[in-house]
Coordinates of N, CA and C in Angstrom, one line a residue:
M1 N 5.1 12.9 63.5 CA 4.5 13.6 62.6 C 3.1 13.7 63.0
T2 N 2.4 15.0 62.9 CA 1.3 15.2 63.2 C 0.5 15.7 61.9
T3 N -0.8 15.5 61.9 CA -1.5 15.9 60.7 C -1.8 17.3 61.0
S4 N -1.7 18.1 59.7 CA -2.3 19.6 60.1 C -3.7 19.6 59.7
P5 N -4.3 20.6 60.3 CA -6.0 20.6 60.3 C -6.0 21.1 58.8
A6 N -7.3 20.4 58.1 CA -7.5 21.1 56.8 C -8.1 22.4 56.9
E7 N -7.7 23.1 55.7 CA -8.3 24.5 55.6 C -9.7 24.4 54.8
H8 N -10.8 25.0 55.7 CA -11.9 25.0 54.9 C -12.0 26.1 54.0
L9 N -12.6 25.9 52.7 CA -12.6 27.0 51.8 C -14.1 27.7 51.6
D10 N -14.0 28.7 51.2 CA -15.3 29.5 50.9 C -15.6 29.1 49.6
R11 N -17.0 29.1 49.2 CA -17.6 28.8 48.1 C -17.1 29.0 46.9
G12 N -16.6 30.3 46.7 CA -15.8 30.7 45.6 C -14.6 30.1 45.2
S13 N -13.8 29.8 46.3 CA -12.4 29.1 46.3 C -12.6 27.6 45.9
A14 N -13.7 27.0 46.4 CA -14.0 25.9 46.1 C -14.4 25.5 44.8
L15 N -15.3 26.2 44.3 CA -15.6 26.4 42.8 C -14.4 26.5 41.9
N16 N -13.6 27.4 42.2 CA -12.5 27.6 41.4 C -11.7 26.5 41.1
L17 N -11.4 25.8 42.3 CA -10.6 24.5 42.4 C -11.4 23.5 41.7
L18 N -12.7 23.4 41.8 CA -13.5 22.6 40.9 C -13.3 22.7 39.4
A19 N -13.6 23.9 39.0 CA -13.5 24.2 37.6 C -12.1 23.8 36.8
D20 N -11.0 23.6 37.7 CA -9.7 23.4 37.2 C -9.6 21.7 36.9
A21 N -10.3 21.0 37.8 CA -10.4 19.5 37.6 C -11.1 19.2 36.3
R22 N -10.8 17.8 35.9 CA -11.4 17.3 34.8 C -12.1 16.1 34.9
T23 N -12.0 15.5 36.1 CA -12.7 14.2 36.5 C -13.3 14.1 37.8
G24 N -14.4 13.8 38.0 CA -15.1 13.6 39.3 C -16.0 12.5 39.5
R25 N -16.8 12.6 40.5 CA -17.6 11.3 41.0 C -18.9 11.9 41.2
V26 N -20.0 11.4 40.7 CA -21.3 11.5 41.0 C -21.9 10.3 42.1
I27 N -22.2 10.9 43.3 CA -22.7 10.0 44.2 C -24.3 10.0 44.5
Y28 N -24.9 8.9 44.2 CA -26.3 8.8 44.1 C -26.8 7.5 44.8
T29 N -27.9 7.2 44.8 CA -28.4 5.9 45.3 C -29.4 5.2 44.1
I30 N -29.4 3.9 44.3 CA -30.2 3.0 43.4 C -30.7 2.2 44.5
A31 N -32.0 2.0 44.6 CA -32.6 1.2 45.5 C -32.2 1.3 46.9
A32 N -32.0 2.5 47.3 CA -31.5 3.0 48.5 C -29.9 2.5 48.8
M33 N -29.3 1.9 47.8 CA -28.1 1.6 48.1 C -27.1 2.7 47.2
P34 N -25.8 2.9 48.1 CA -24.9 4.1 47.4 C -24.5 3.4 46.2
A35 N -24.1 4.4 45.2 CA -23.4 4.1 43.9 C -22.6 5.5 43.5
V36 N -21.6 5.3 42.8 CA -20.6 6.3 42.4 C -20.3 6.0 40.9
W37 N -20.4 7.2 40.2 CA -20.3 7.1 38.8 C -19.0 8.2 38.5
P38 N -17.9 7.7 38.1 CA -16.8 8.6 37.7 C -17.1 9.1 36.2
S39 N -16.7 10.5 36.3 CA -17.1 11.1 34.7 C -16.2 12.5 34.6
P40 N -15.8 12.8 33.3 CA -15.4 13.8 33.0 C -16.6 14.9 33.1
F41 N -16.4 16.1 33.5 CA -17.2 17.2 33.6 C -16.6 18.7 33.4
R42 N -17.5 19.6 33.4 CA -17.2 20.9 33.6 C -18.0 21.6 34.3
V43 N -17.5 22.8 34.7 CA -18.3 23.7 35.7 C -18.7 24.7 34.9
A44 N -20.0 24.9 34.8 CA -20.8 26.1 34.3 C -20.6 27.4 35.0
A45 N -20.9 28.5 34.2 CA -20.9 29.9 34.9 C -21.6 30.2 36.3
D46 N -22.6 29.4 36.4 CA -23.6 29.6 37.6 C -22.9 28.6 38.7
G47 N -21.9 27.8 38.3 CA -21.4 26.9 39.3 C -21.9 25.5 39.4
G48 N -22.9 25.2 38.4 CA -23.3 23.9 38.1 C -22.4 23.2 37.5
V49 N -22.6 21.8 37.9 CA -21.7 20.7 37.3 C -22.4 20.1 36.1
L50 N -21.6 20.1 35.0 CA -22.2 19.6 33.8 C -21.5 18.3 33.3
L51 N -22.2 17.2 32.9 CA -21.4 16.0 32.5 C -22.4 15.5 31.5
R52 N -21.8 14.6 30.6 CA -22.6 13.8 29.6 C -22.5 12.4 29.8
T53 N -23.4 11.6 29.4 CA -23.5 10.3 29.6 C -24.4 9.6 28.4
A54 N -24.4 8.3 28.3 CA -25.4 7.6 27.4 C -26.9 7.9 27.7
A55 N -27.6 8.2 27.0 CA -29.1 8.5 27.2 C -29.7 7.5 27.9
G56 N -29.4 6.3 27.6 CA -30.0 5.2 28.3 C -29.1 4.4 29.5
S57 N -28.3 5.3 30.0 CA -27.4 4.8 31.3 C -28.1 4.7 32.5
E58 N -27.5 3.9 33.3 CA -27.9 3.9 34.7 C -28.1 5.0 35.3
L59 N -27.0 5.9 35.2 CA -26.9 7.2 35.6 C -28.1 8.1 35.3
A60 N -28.4 8.1 34.2 CA -29.4 8.9 33.7 C -30.7 8.6 34.1
R61 N -30.9 7.4 34.2 CA -32.2 6.9 34.8 C -32.4 7.2 36.2
A62 N -31.2 7.1 36.9 CA -31.4 7.2 38.5 C -31.3 8.7 39.1
V63 N -30.9 9.5 38.4 CA -30.4 10.9 39.2 C -31.4 11.9 38.6
N64 N -32.4 11.9 37.5 CA -33.2 13.1 37.2 C -34.0 13.5 38.5
G65 N -33.8 14.9 38.9 CA -34.6 15.3 39.9 C -34.3 15.0 41.3
A66 N -33.2 13.9 41.3 CA -32.6 13.4 42.5 C -31.5 14.3 43.3
L67 N -31.6 14.4 44.5 CA -30.7 15.1 45.3 C -29.1 14.2 45.3
V68 N -28.3 14.6 44.6 CA -27.0 13.9 44.6 C -25.7 14.6 45.2
A69 N -24.6 13.9 45.4 CA -23.5 14.6 45.7 C -22.3 14.5 44.5
F70 N -21.6 15.5 44.2 CA -20.5 15.4 43.4 C -19.3 15.7 43.9
E71 N -18.2 14.9 43.8 CA -16.7 15.2 44.4 C -15.7 15.1 43.3
A72 N -14.8 15.9 43.4 CA -13.6 16.0 42.8 C -12.4 16.3 43.6
D73 N -11.3 15.9 43.3 CA -10.1 16.1 44.4 C -8.8 16.1 43.4
E74 N -7.8 16.6 44.2 CA -6.3 16.7 43.8 C -5.6 16.3 45.0
L75 N -5.4 15.0 45.3 CA -4.8 14.7 46.4 C -3.3 13.9 46.1
H76 N -2.3 14.4 46.9 CA -1.1 13.9 46.5 C -0.5 13.0 47.7
D77 N -0.8 11.7 47.6 CA -0.7 10.5 48.6 C 0.9 10.6 49.1
A78 N 1.9 10.9 48.3 CA 3.1 11.2 48.8 C 3.5 11.9 49.9
H79 N 2.9 12.9 49.9 CA 3.1 14.0 50.9 C 1.9 14.5 51.7
G80 N 0.7 14.1 51.4 CA -0.6 14.3 52.1 C -1.0 15.6 51.7
T81 N -0.8 16.1 50.7 CA -1.5 17.6 50.3 C -2.3 17.4 49.3
G82 N -3.1 18.5 49.1 CA -4.0 18.6 48.1 C -5.5 19.4 48.5
W83 N -6.5 19.1 47.6 CA -7.8 19.6 48.1 C -8.9 18.6 47.5
A84 N -10.0 18.9 48.2 CA -11.1 18.0 47.8 C -12.6 19.1 47.9
V85 N -13.4 18.9 47.0 CA -14.6 19.7 47.0 C -15.8 18.8 46.6
T86 N -16.9 18.9 47.5 CA -18.0 18.2 47.3 C -19.2 19.3 47.1
L87 N -20.0 19.1 46.1 CA -21.1 19.8 45.7 C -22.4 18.9 46.1
L88 N -23.3 19.5 46.6 CA -24.6 18.8 46.9 C -25.7 19.6 45.9
G89 N -26.4 19.0 45.3 CA -27.8 19.6 44.6 C -28.4 18.7 44.0
H90 N -29.5 19.1 43.2 CA -30.4 18.3 42.6 C -30.0 18.3 40.9
A91 N -30.1 17.0 40.5 CA -29.6 16.5 39.1 C -30.8 16.8 37.9
V92 N -30.6 17.4 36.8 CA -31.6 17.7 35.9 C -30.8 17.1 34.7
V93 N -31.6 16.1 34.3 CA -31.4 15.4 33.0 C -31.9 16.2 31.8
G94 N -30.9 16.6 30.8 CA -31.4 17.2 29.6 C -32.1 16.2 28.5
A95 N -32.5 16.7 27.4 CA -32.9 16.0 26.3 C -31.7 15.2 25.5
A96 N -32.1 14.0 25.0 CA -31.2 13.3 24.5 C -30.8 14.0 23.3
D97 N -29.4 13.9 22.7 CA -28.9 14.5 21.5 C -28.9 13.2 20.4
P98 N -29.9 13.5 19.4 CA -30.0 12.2 18.6 C -28.6 12.1 17.8
A99 N -27.8 13.0 17.8 CA -26.6 12.8 16.8 C -25.6 11.9 17.5
T100 N -25.4 12.1 18.9 CA -24.5 11.4 19.8 C -25.2 10.3 20.6
G101 N -26.4 10.4 20.8 CA -27.1 9.5 21.7 C -26.9 9.6 23.1
T102 N -26.3 10.8 23.4 CA -26.0 11.4 24.7 C -26.9 12.3 25.4
I103 N -27.0 12.5 26.8 CA -27.6 13.5 27.3 C -26.9 14.4 28.2
E104 N -27.1 15.5 28.5 CA -26.2 16.3 29.5 C -27.0 16.3 30.8
I105 N -26.3 16.1 32.0 CA -26.8 16.1 33.3 C -26.1 17.4 33.8
R106 N -27.1 18.4 34.5 CA -26.6 19.4 35.3 C -26.8 19.2 36.7
I107 N -25.9 19.4 37.7 CA -26.2 19.4 39.1 C -26.1 20.7 39.5
L108 N -27.3 21.1 40.0 CA -27.4 22.6 40.4 C -26.9 22.7 41.9
P109 N -25.7 23.7 42.0 CA -25.3 23.6 43.5 C -26.0 24.4 44.6
E110 N -26.4 23.5 45.4 CA -27.1 23.9 46.5 C -26.3 24.2 47.8
A111 N -25.2 23.4 47.9 CA -24.2 23.4 48.9 C -23.1 22.9 48.2
V112 N -21.8 23.8 48.6 CA -20.5 23.6 48.1 C -19.4 23.5 49.5
H113 N -18.6 22.5 49.6 CA -17.8 22.3 50.8 C -16.3 22.0 50.0
G114 N -15.4 22.7 50.3 CA -14.0 22.4 49.9 C -13.1 22.6 51.3
R115 N -12.0 21.9 50.9 CA -11.3 21.7 51.8 C -9.6 21.5 51.3
R116 N -8.8 22.2 52.0 CA -7.2 22.2 51.3 C -6.5 21.4 52.3
F117 N -5.6 20.6 51.9 CA -4.8 19.9 53.0 C -3.4 20.4 52.8
A118 N -2.8 20.8 53.9 CA -1.3 21.2 53.8 C -0.4 20.2 54.3
L119 N 0.9 20.3 54.3 CA 1.9 19.5 54.6 C 1.8 19.2 55.9
P120 N 1.9 18.0 56.5 CA 1.9 17.7 57.9 C 2.9 18.3 58.5
T121 N 2.7 18.8 60.0 CA 3.8 19.2 60.7 C 4.5 18.2 61.4
D122 N 6.0 18.4 61.7 CA 6.7 17.5 62.5 C 6.7 17.6 63.9

């Protein structure tokens, strides 16, 4: 069995797949070390990724104004198919909601990369 090459997706197709996902990962740094924060999210009309977290969380403190990556995927290990989308952009932390104690983080899309994986060929 040989692996099929991944199909590279255009920005619109990648954002459409991302919009259907519910959980992704923010990739950022703390003291020059990589960190990953899994989170539910949604995609705004402009393609930005929106997520909520506790106002005092490590994520909220670390990402404001920082260049971060965001990744979501739907991969099927049993047969090697699926897709993955990575978005790169600066994170903006909003004001705290006093009623919930949470803040919204918006990742502004500066680069979007998507790949679709097909069934391997024999």
